[in-house]
PDB file of C-alpha atoms in Angstrom:
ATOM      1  CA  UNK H 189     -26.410  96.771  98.671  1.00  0.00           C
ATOM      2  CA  UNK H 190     -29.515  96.127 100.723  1.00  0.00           C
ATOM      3  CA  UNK H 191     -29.274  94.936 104.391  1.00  0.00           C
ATOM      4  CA  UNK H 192     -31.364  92.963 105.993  1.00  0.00           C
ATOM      5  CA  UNK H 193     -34.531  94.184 108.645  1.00  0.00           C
ATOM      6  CA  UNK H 194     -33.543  93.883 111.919  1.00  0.00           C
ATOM      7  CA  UNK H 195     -36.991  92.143 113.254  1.00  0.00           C
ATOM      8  CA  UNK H 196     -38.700  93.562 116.365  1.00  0.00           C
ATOM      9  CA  UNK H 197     -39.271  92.273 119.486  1.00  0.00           C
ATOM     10  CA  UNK H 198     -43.257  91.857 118.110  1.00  0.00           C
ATOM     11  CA  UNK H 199     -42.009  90.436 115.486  1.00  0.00           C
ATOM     12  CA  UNK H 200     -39.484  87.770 117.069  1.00  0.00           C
ATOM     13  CA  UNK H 201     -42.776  86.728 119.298  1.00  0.00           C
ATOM     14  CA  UNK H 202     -44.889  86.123 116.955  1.00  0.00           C
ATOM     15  CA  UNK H 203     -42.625  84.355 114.910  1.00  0.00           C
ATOM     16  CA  UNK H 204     -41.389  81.971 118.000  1.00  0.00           C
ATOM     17  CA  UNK H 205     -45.739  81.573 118.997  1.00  0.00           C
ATOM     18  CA  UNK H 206     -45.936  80.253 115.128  1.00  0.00           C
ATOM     19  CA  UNK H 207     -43.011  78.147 115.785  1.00  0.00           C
ATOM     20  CA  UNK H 208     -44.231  76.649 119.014  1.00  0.00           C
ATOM     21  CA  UNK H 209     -47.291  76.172 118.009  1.00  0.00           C
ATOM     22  CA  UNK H 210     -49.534  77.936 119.933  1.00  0.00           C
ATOM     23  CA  UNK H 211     -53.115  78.358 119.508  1.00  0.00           C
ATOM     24  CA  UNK H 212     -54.841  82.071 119.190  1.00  0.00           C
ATOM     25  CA  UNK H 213     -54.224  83.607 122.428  1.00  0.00           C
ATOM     26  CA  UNK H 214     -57.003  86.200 123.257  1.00  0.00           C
ATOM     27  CA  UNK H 215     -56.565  88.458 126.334  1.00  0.00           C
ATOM     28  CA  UNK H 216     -59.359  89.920 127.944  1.00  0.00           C
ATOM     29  CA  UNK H 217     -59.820  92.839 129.401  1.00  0.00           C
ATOM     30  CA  UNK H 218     -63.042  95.468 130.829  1.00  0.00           C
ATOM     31  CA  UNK H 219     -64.133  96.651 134.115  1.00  0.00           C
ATOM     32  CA  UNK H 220     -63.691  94.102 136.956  1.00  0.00           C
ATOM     33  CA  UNK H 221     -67.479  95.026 137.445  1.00  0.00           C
ATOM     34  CA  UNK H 222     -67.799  92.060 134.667  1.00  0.00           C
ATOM     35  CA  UNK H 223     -66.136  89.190 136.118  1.00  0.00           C
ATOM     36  CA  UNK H 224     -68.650  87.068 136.043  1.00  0.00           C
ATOM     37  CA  UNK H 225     -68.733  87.212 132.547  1.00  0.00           C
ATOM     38  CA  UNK H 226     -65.393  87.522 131.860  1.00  0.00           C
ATOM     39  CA  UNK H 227     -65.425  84.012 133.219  1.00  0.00           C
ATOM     40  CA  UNK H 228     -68.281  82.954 130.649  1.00  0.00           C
ATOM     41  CA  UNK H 229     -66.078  84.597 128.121  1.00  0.00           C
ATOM     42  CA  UNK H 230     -62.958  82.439 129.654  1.00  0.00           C
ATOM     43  CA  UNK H 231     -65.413  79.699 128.965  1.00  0.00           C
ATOM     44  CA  UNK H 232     -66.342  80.109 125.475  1.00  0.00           C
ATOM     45  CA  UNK H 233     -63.271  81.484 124.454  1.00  0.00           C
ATOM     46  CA  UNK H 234     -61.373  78.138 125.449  1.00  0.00           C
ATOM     47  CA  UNK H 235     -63.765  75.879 124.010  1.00  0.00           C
ATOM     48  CA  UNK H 236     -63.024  77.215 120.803  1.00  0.00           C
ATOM     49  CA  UNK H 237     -59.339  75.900 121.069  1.00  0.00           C
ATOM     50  CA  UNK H 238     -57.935  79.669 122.293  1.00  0.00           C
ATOM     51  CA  UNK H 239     -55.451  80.324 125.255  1.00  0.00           C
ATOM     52  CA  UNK H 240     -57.259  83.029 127.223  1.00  0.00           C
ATOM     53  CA  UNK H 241     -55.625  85.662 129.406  1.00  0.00           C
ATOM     54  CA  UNK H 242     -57.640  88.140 131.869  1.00  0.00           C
ATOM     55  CA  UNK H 243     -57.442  89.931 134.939  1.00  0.00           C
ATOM     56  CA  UNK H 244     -56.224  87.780 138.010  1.00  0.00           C
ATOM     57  CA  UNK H 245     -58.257  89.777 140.254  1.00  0.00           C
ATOM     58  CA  UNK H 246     -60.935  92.409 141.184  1.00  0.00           C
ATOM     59  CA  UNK H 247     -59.385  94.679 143.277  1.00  0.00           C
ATOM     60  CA  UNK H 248     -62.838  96.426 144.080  1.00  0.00           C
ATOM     61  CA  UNK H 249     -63.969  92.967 146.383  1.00  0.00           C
ATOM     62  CA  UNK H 250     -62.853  93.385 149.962  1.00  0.00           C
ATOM     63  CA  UNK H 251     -59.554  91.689 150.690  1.00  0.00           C
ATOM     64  CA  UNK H 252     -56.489  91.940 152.713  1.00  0.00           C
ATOM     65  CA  UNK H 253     -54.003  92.583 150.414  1.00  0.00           C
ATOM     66  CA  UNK H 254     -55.418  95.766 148.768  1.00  0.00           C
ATOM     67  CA  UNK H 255     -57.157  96.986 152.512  1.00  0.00           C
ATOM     68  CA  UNK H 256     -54.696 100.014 152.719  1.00  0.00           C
ATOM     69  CA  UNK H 257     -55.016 102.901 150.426  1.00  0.00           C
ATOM     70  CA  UNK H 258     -50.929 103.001 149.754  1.00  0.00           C
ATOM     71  CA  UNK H 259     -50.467  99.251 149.103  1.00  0.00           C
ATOM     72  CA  UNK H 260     -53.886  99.166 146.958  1.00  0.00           C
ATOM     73  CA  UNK H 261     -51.998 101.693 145.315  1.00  0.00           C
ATOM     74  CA  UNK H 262     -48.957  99.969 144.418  1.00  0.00           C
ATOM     75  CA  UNK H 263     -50.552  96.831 143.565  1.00  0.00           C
ATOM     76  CA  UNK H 264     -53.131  98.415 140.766  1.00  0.00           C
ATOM     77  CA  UNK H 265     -50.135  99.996 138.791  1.00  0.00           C
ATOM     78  CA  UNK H 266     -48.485  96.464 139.464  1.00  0.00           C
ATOM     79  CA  UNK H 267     -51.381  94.862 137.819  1.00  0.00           C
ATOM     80  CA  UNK H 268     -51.967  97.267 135.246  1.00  0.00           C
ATOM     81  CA  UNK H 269     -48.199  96.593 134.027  1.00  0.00           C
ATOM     82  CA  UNK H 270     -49.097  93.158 134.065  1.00  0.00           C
ATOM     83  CA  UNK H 271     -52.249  93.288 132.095  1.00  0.00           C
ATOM     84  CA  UNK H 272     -50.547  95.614 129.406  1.00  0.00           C
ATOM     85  CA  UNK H 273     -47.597  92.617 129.223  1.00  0.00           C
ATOM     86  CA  UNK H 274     -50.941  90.260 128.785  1.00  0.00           C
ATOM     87  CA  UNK H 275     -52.021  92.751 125.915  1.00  0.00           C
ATOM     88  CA  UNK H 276     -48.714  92.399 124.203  1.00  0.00           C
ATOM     89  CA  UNK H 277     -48.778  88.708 124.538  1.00  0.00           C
ATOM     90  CA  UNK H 278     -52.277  88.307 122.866  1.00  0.00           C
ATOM     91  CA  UNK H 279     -52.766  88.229 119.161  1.00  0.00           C
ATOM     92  CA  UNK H 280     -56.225  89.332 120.482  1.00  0.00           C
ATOM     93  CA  UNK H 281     -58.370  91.490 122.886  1.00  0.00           C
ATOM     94  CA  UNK H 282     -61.975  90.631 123.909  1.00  0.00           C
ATOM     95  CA  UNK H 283     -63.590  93.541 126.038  1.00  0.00           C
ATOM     96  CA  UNK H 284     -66.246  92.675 128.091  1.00  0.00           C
ATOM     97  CA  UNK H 285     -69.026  94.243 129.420  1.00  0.00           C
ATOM     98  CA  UNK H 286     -71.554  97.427 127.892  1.00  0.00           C
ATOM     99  CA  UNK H 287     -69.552 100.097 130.332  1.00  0.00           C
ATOM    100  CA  UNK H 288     -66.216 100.911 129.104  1.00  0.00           C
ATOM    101  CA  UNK H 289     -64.122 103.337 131.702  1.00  0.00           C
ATOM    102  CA  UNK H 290     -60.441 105.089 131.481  1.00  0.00           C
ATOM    103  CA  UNK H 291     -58.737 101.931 132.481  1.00  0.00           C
ATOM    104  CA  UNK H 292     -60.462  99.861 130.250  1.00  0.00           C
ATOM    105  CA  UNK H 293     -60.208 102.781 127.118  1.00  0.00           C
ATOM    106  CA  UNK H 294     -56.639 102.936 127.481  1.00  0.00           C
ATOM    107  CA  UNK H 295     -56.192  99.155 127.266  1.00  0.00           C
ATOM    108  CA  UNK H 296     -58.116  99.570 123.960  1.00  0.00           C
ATOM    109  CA  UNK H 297     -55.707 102.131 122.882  1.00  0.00           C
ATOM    110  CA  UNK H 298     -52.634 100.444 123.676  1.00  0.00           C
ATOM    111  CA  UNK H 299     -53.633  96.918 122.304  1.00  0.00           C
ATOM    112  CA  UNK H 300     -54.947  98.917 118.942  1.00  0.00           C
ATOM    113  CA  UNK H 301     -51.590 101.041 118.801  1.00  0.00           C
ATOM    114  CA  UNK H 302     -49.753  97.836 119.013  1.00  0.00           C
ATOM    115  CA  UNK H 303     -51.932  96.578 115.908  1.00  0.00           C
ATOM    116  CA  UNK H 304     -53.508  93.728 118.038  1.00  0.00           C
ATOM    117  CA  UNK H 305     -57.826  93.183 116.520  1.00  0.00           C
ATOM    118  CA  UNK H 306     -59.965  93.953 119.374  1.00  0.00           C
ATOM    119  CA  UNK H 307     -63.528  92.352 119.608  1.00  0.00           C
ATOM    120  CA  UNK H 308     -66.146  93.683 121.848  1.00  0.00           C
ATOM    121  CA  UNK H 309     -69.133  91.599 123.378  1.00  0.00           C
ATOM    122  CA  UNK H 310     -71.262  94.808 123.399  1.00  0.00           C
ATOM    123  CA  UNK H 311     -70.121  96.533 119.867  1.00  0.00           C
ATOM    124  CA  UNK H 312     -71.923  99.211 120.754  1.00  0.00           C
ATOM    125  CA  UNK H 313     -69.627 100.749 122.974  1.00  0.00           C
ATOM    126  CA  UNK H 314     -66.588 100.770 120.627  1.00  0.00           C
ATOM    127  CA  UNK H 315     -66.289 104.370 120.664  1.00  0.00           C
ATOM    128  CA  UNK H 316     -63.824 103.824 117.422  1.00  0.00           C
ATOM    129  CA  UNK H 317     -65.901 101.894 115.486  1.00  0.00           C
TER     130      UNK H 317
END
């Protein structure tokens, strides 16, 4: 007697974006030295009918909230939750930029263990490739 699969929790969401739906959603992710053309990525990635996904902020421009060393802290593993949950979300990841550091590496790691296509703007530095 064969029982059925019990479907995973990637499974069930991909199943409910096809049911919905839902266009391509492409996250994207790379040093927040880039966000300028993150946004031109946000731009083209859009007008080719995607939903796009990228970091909220850039913690390395002055402001209030991240001023003190403890909270700035707090709020990058806060946000780096966040952009993993992003990276599970996406069917895709777009990294941006020719400079590719830890953060952005493990990002790239994660979205590839979880199967997810990753794209680069600058192939070249797709260590993996």
């Amino acid at each position: 007697m064969s029982y059925p699969q019990l479907l995973t929790a990637e499974k069930k969401l991909a199943d409910a974006k096809k049911l919905l739906s839902l266009p391509h959603i492409v996250v994207i992710c790379g040093s927040t030295r880039f966000m300028t053309e993150m946004n031109e990525a946000d731009l083209r990635e859009t007008k080719a009918g995607k939903i796009v996904v990228k970091p909220g902020t850039d913690m390395k421009s002055p402001h209030e909230p991240w001023s003190a060393p403890v909270e700035a802290e707090a709020l990058k593993a806060r946000l780096d939750g966040l952009h993993r949950a992003k990276i599970r979300l996406a069917d895709e990841v777009l990294v941006v930029g020719d400079y590719i550091g830890d953060s952005t590496r493990a990002e790239i790691a994660y979205a590839r263990s979880l199967g997810k296509a990753v794209r680069f703007t600058h192939p070249e530095v797709d260590l993996d490739a």
